[in-house]
PDB file of C-alpha atoms in Angstrom:
ATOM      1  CA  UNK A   1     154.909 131.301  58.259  1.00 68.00           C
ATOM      2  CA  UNK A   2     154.849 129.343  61.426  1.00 87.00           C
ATOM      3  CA  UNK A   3     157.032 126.619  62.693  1.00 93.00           C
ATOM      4  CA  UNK A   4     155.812 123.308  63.902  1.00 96.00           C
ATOM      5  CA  UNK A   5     157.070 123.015  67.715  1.00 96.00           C
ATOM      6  CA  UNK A   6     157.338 119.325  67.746  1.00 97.00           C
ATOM      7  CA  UNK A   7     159.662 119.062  64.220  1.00 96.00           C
ATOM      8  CA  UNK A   8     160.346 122.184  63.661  1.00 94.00           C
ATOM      9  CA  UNK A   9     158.806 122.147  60.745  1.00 95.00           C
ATOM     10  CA  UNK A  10     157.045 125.171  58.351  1.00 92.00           C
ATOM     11  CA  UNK A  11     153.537 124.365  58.607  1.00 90.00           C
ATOM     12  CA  UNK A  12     151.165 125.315  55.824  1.00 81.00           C
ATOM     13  CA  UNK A  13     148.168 126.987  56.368  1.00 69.00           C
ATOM     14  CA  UNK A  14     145.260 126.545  54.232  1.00 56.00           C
ATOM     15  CA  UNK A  15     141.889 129.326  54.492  1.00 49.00           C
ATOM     16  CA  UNK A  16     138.924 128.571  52.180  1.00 51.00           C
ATOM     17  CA  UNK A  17     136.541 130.126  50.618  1.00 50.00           C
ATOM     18  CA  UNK A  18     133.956 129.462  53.688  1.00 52.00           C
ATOM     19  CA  UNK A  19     136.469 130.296  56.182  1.00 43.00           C
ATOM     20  CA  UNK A  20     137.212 134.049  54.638  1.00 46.00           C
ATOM     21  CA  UNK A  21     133.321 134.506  54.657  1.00 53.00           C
ATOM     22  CA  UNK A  22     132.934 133.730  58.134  1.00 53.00           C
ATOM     23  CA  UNK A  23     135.251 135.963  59.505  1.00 54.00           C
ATOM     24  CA  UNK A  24     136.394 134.119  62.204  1.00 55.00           C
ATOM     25  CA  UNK A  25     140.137 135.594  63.370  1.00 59.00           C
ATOM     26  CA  UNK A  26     142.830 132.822  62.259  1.00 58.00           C
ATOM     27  CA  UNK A  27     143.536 130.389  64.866  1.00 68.00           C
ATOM     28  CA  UNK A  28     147.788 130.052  65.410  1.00 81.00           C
ATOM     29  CA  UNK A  29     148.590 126.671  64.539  1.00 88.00           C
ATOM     30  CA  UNK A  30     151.487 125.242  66.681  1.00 95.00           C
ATOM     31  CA  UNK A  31     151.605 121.585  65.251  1.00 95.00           C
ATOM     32  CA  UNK A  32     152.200 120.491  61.567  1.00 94.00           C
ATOM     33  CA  UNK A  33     149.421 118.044  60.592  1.00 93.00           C
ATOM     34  CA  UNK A  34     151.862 115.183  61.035  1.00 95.00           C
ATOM     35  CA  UNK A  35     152.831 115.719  64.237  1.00 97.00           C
ATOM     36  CA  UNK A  36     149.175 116.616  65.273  1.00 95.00           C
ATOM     37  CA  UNK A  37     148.250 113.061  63.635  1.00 96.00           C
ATOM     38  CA  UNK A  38     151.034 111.372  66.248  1.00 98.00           C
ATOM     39  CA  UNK A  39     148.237 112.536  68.726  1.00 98.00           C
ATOM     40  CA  UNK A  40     145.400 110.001  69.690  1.00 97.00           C
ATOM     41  CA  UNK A  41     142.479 112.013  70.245  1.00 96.00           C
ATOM     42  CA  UNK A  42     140.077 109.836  72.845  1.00 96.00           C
ATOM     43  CA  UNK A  43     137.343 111.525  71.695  1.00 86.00           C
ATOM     44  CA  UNK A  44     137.385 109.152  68.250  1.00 85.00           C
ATOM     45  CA  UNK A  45     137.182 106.060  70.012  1.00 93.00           C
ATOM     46  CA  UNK A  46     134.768 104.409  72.852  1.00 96.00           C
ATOM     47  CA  UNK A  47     136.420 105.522  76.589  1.00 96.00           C
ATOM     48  CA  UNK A  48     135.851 104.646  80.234  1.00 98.00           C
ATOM     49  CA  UNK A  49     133.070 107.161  81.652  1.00 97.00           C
ATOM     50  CA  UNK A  50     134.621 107.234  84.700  1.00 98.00           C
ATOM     51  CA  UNK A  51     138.171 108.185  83.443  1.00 98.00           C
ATOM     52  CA  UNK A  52     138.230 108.681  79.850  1.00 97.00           C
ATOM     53  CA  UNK A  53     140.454 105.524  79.006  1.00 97.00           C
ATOM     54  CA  UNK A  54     140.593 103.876  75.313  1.00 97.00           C
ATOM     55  CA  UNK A  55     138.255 100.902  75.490  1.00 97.00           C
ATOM     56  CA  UNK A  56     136.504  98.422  73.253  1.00 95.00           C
ATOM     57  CA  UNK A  57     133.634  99.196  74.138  1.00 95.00           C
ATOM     58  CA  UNK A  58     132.044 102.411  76.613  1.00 95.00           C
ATOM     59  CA  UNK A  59     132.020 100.526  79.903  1.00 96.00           C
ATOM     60  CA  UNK A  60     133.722 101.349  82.789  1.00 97.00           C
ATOM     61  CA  UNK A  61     137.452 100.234  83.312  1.00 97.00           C
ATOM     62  CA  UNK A  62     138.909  98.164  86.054  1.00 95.00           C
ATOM     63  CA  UNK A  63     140.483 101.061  87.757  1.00 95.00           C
ATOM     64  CA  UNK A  64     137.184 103.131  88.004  1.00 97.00           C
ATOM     65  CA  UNK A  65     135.296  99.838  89.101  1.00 96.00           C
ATOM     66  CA  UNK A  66     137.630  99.881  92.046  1.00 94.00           C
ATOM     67  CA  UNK A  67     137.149 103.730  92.687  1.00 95.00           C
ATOM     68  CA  UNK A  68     133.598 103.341  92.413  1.00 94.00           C
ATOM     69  CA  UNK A  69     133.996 100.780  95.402  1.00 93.00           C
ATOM     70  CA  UNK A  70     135.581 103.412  97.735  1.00 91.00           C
ATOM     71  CA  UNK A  71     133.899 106.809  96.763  1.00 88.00           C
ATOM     72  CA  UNK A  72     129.708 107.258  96.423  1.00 83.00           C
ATOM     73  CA  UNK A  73     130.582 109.281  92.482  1.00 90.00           C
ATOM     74  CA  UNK A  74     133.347 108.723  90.019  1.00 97.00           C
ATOM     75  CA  UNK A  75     135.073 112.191  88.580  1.00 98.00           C
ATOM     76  CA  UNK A  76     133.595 111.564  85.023  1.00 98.00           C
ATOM     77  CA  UNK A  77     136.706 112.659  84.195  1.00 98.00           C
ATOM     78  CA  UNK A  78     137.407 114.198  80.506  1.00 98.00           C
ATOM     79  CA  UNK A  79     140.497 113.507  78.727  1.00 98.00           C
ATOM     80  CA  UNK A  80     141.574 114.803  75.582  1.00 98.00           C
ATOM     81  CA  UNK A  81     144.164 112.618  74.328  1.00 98.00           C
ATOM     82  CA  UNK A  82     145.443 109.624  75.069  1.00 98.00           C
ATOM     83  CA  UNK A  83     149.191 109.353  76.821  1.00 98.00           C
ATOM     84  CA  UNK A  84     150.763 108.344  73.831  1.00 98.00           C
ATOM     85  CA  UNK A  85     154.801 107.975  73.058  1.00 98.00           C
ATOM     86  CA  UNK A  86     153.894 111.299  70.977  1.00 98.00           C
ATOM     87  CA  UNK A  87     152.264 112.821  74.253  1.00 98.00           C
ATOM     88  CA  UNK A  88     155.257 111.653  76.415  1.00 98.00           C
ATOM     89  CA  UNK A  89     157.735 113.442  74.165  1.00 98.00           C
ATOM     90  CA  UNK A  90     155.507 116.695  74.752  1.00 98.00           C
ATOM     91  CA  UNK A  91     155.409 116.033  78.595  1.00 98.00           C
ATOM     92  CA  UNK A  92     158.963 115.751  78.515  1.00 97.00           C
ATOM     93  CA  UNK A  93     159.634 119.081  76.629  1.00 97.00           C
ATOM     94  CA  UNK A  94     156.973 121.049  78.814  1.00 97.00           C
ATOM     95  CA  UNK A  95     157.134 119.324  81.868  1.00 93.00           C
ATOM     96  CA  UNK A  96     160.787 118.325  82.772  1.00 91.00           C
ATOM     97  CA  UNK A  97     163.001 120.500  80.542  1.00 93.00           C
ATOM     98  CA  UNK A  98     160.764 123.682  81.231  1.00 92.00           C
ATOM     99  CA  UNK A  99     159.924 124.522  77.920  1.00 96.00           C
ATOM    100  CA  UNK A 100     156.704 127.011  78.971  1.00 97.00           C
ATOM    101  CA  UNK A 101     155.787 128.005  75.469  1.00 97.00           C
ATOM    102  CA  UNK A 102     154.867 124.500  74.840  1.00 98.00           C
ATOM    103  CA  UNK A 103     151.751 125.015  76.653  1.00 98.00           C
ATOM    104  CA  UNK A 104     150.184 126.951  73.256  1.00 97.00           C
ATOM    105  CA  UNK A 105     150.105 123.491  71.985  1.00 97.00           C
ATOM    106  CA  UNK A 106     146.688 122.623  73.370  1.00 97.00           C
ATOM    107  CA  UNK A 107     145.582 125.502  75.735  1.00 98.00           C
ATOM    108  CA  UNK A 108     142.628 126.690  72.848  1.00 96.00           C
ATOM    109  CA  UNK A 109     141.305 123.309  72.758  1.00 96.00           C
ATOM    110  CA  UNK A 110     141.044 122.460  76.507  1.00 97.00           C
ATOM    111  CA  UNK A 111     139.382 125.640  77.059  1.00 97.00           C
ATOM    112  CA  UNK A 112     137.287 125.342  74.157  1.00 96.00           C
ATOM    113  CA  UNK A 113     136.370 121.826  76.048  1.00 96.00           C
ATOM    114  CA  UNK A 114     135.863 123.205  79.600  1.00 97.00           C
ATOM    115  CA  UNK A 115     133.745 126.085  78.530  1.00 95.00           C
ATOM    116  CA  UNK A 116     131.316 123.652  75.819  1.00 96.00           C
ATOM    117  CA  UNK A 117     130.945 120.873  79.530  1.00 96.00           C
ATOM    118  CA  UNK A 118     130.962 122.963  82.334  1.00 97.00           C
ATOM    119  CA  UNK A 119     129.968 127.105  81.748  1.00 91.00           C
ATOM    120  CA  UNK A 120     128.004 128.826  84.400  1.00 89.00           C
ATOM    121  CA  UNK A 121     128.322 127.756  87.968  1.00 94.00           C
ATOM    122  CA  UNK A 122     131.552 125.959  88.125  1.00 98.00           C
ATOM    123  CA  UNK A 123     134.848 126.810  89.658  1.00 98.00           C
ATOM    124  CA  UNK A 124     138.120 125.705  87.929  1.00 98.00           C
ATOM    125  CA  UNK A 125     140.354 124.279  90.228  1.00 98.00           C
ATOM    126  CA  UNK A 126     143.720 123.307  89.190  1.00 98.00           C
ATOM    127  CA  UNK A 127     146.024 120.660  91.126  1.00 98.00           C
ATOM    128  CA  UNK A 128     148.774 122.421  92.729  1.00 97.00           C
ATOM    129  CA  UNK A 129     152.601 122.135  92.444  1.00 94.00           C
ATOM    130  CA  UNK A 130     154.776 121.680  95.500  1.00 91.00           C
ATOM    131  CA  UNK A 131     157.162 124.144  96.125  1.00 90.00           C
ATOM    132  CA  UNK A 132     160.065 121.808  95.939  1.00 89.00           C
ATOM    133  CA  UNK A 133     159.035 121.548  91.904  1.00 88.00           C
ATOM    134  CA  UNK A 134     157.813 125.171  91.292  1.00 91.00           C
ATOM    135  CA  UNK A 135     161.466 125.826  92.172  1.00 89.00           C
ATOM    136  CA  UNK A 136     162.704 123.325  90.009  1.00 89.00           C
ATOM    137  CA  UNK A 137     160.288 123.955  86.939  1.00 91.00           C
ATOM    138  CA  UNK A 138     159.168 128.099  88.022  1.00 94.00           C
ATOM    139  CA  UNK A 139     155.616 126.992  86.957  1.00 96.00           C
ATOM    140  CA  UNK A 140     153.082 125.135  86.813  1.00 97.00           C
ATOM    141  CA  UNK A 141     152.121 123.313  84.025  1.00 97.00           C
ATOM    142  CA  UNK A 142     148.213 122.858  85.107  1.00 98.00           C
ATOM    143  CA  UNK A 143     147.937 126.433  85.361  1.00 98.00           C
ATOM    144  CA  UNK A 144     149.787 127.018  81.868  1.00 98.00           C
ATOM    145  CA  UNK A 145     147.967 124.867  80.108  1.00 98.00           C
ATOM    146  CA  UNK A 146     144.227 125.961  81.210  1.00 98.00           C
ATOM    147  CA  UNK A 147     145.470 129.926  81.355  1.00 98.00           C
ATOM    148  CA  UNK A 148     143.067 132.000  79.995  1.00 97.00           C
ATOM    149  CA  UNK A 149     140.383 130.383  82.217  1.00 98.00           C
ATOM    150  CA  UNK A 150     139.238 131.975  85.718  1.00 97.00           C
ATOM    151  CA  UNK A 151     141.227 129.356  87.881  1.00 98.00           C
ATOM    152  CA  UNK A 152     140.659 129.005  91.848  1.00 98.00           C
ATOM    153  CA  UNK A 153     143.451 127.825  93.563  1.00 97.00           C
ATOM    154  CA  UNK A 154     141.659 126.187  96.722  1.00 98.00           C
ATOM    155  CA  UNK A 155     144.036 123.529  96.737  1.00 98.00           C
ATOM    156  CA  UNK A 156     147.210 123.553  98.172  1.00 96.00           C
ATOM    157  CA  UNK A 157     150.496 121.009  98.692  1.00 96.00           C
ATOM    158  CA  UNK A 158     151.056 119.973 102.659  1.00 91.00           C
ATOM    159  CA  UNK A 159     154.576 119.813 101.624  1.00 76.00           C
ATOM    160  CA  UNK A 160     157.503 121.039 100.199  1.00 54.00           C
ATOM    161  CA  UNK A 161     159.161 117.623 100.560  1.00 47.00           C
ATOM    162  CA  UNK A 162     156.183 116.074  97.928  1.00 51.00           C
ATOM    163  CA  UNK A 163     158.203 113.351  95.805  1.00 54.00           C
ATOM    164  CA  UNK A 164     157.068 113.851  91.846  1.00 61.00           C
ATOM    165  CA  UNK A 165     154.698 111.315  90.913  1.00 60.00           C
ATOM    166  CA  UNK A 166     156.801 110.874  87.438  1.00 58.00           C
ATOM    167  CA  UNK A 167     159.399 109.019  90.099  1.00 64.00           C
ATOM    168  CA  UNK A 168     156.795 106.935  91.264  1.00 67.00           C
ATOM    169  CA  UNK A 169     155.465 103.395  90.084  1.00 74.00           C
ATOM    170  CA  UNK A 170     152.002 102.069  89.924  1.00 68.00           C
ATOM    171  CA  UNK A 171     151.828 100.680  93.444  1.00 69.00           C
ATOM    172  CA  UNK A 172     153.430 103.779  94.853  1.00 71.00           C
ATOM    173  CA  UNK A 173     151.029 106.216  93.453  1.00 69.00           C
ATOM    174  CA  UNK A 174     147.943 104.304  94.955  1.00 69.00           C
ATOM    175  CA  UNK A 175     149.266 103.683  97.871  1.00 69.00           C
ATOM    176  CA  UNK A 176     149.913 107.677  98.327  1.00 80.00           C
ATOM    177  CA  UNK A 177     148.857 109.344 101.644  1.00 88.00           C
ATOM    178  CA  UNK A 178     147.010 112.887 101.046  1.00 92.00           C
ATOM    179  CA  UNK A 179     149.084 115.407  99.467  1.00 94.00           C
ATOM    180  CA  UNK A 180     146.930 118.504  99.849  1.00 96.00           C
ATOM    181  CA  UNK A 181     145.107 120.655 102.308  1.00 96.00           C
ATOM    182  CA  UNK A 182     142.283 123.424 101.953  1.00 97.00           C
ATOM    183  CA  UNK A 183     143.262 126.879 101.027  1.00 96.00           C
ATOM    184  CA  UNK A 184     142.147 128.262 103.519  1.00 92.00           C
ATOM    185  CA  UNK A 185     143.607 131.610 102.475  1.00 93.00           C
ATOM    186  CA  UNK A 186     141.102 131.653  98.858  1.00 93.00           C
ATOM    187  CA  UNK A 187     138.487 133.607  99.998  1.00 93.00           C
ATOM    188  CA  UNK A 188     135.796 131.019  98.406  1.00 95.00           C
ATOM    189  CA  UNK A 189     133.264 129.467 100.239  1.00 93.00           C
ATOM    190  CA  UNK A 190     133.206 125.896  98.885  1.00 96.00           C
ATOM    191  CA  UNK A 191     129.966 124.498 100.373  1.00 96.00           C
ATOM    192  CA  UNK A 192     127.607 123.805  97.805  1.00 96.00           C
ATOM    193  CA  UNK A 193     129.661 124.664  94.772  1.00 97.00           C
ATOM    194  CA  UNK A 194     130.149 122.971  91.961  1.00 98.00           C
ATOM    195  CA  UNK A 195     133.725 121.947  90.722  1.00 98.00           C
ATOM    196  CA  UNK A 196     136.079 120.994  87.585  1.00 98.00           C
ATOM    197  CA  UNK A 197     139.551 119.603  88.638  1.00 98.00           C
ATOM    198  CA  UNK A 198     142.213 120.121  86.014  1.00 98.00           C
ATOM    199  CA  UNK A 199     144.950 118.478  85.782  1.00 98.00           C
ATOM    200  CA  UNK A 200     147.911 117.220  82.800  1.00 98.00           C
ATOM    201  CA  UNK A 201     147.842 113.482  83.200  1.00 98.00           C
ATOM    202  CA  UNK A 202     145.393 111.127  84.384  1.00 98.00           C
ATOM    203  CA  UNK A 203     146.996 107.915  85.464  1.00 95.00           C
ATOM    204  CA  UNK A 204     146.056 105.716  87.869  1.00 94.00           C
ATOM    205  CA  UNK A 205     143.578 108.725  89.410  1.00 95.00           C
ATOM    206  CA  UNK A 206     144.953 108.943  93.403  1.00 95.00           C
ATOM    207  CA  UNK A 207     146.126 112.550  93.078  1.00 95.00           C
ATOM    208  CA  UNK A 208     142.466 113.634  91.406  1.00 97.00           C
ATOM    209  CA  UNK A 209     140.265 111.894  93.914  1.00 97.00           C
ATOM    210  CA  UNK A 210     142.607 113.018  96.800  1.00 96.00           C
ATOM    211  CA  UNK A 211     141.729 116.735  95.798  1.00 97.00           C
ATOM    212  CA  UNK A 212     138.183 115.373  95.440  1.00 97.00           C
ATOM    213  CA  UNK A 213     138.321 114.461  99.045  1.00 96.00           C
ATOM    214  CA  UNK A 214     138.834 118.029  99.845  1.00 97.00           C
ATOM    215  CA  UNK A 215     136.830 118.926  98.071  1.00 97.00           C
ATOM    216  CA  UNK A 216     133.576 116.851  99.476  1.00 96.00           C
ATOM    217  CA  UNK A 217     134.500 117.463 102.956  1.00 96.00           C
ATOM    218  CA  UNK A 218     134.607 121.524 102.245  1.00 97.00           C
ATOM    219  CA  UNK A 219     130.939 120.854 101.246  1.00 97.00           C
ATOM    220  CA  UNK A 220     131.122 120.621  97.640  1.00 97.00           C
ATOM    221  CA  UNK A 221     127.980 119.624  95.425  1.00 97.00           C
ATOM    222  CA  UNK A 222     129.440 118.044  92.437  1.00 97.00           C
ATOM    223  CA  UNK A 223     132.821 117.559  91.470  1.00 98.00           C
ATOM    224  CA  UNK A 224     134.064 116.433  87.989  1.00 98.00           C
ATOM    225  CA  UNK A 225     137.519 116.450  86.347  1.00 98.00           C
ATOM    226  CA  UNK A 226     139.443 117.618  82.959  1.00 98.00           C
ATOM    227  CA  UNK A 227     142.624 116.487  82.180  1.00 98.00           C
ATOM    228  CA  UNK A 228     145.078 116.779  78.893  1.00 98.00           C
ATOM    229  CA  UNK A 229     146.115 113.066  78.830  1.00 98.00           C
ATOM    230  CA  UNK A 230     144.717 109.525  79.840  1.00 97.00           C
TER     231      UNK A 230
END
């Protein structure tokens, strides 16, 4: 019997007759279907192509209408869920009281989601942590969540001193200067490869299109990005 992680709770499994036949190898569940339900999948519902936002209507947002104004391609970036008072309450167990296990949660379905988009040819390249919070949190959550993926860590903080963007407000994020340098140190030639940021949260989009920056000036051909939450 498994436990819900959110509640607590026993959650109830239920195989049918198709399932047995297929013999597919049972997927853990870590969420009762309540608590998943507290979950707004983005996928349901028409999002900004440029960010993966809730919208009326598929258009893009005001945000990625400004983005598109500074950079020549928007990140097309892919969220899974929308950042929800249910999703905060996860962050906040995972994230800030360093819960790792917590990462189970979702880790099947964003690879199942990375590998369906972007196969063959693609590097995975997840935002780093400064080392001022991977001593405060001993990992990092980008890299939990998409483990089990072949990740390339050609990114890397310029500082130790990085403030956490959870401190930050709206105005303080954009107005960020660049956080991150080339790993120089990777061994992979980026010039003409294709790449798939990853990151937890998208929110107003500075840290992703800072690594994009790095990423284009290293030579890379396209450049696209996954993240958990919007």
């Amino acid at each position: 019997m498994n436990y819900c992680l959110m509640c607590q709770g026993r959650i109830n499994e239920y195989f049918d007759f198709a399932w047995v036949l297929s013999l597919q190898q049972p997927r853990k569940s870590f969420l009762c279907k309540n608590c998943h339900n507290n979950f707004m999948i983005l996928i349901n519902h028409p999002n900004c192509p440029g960010c993966g936002r809730r919208m009326n209507k598929k258009e893009l947002c005001v945000d990625c209408k400004k983005w598109e104004k500074i950079y020549d391609d928007l990140l097309g970036n892919t969220a899974l869920y929308e950042y929800n008072e249910a999703m905060k309450t996860y962050f906040e167990r995972f994230k800030f009281m360093g819960d790792y296990y917590y990462f189970n949660i979702f880790n099947e379905e964003l690879k199942t989601v990375i590998q369906k988009k972007y196969s063959k040819g693609w590097l995975y390249v997840p935002i780093p942590l400064s080392f001022q919070s991977f001593q405060i949190r001993m990992f990092n959550q980008v890299e939990a969540l998409f483990s089990g993926l072949k990740l390339t860590d050609l990114l890397v903080v310029k500082s130790c001193e990085k403030i956490q963007q959870s401190k930050l407000n709206r105005r303080e994020r954009l107005t960020m200067s660049q956080p991150f340098i080339l790993n120089t140190h990777s061994g992979v030639k980026v010039e003409a490869t294709n790449i798939v940021l990853l990151d937890d949260i998208y929110t107003t989009g500075r840290t992703l299109y800072h690594a994009a920056i790095i990423m284009k000036n290293a030579g890379a051909r396209e450049i696209k990005s996954i993240t958990l939450a919007r």
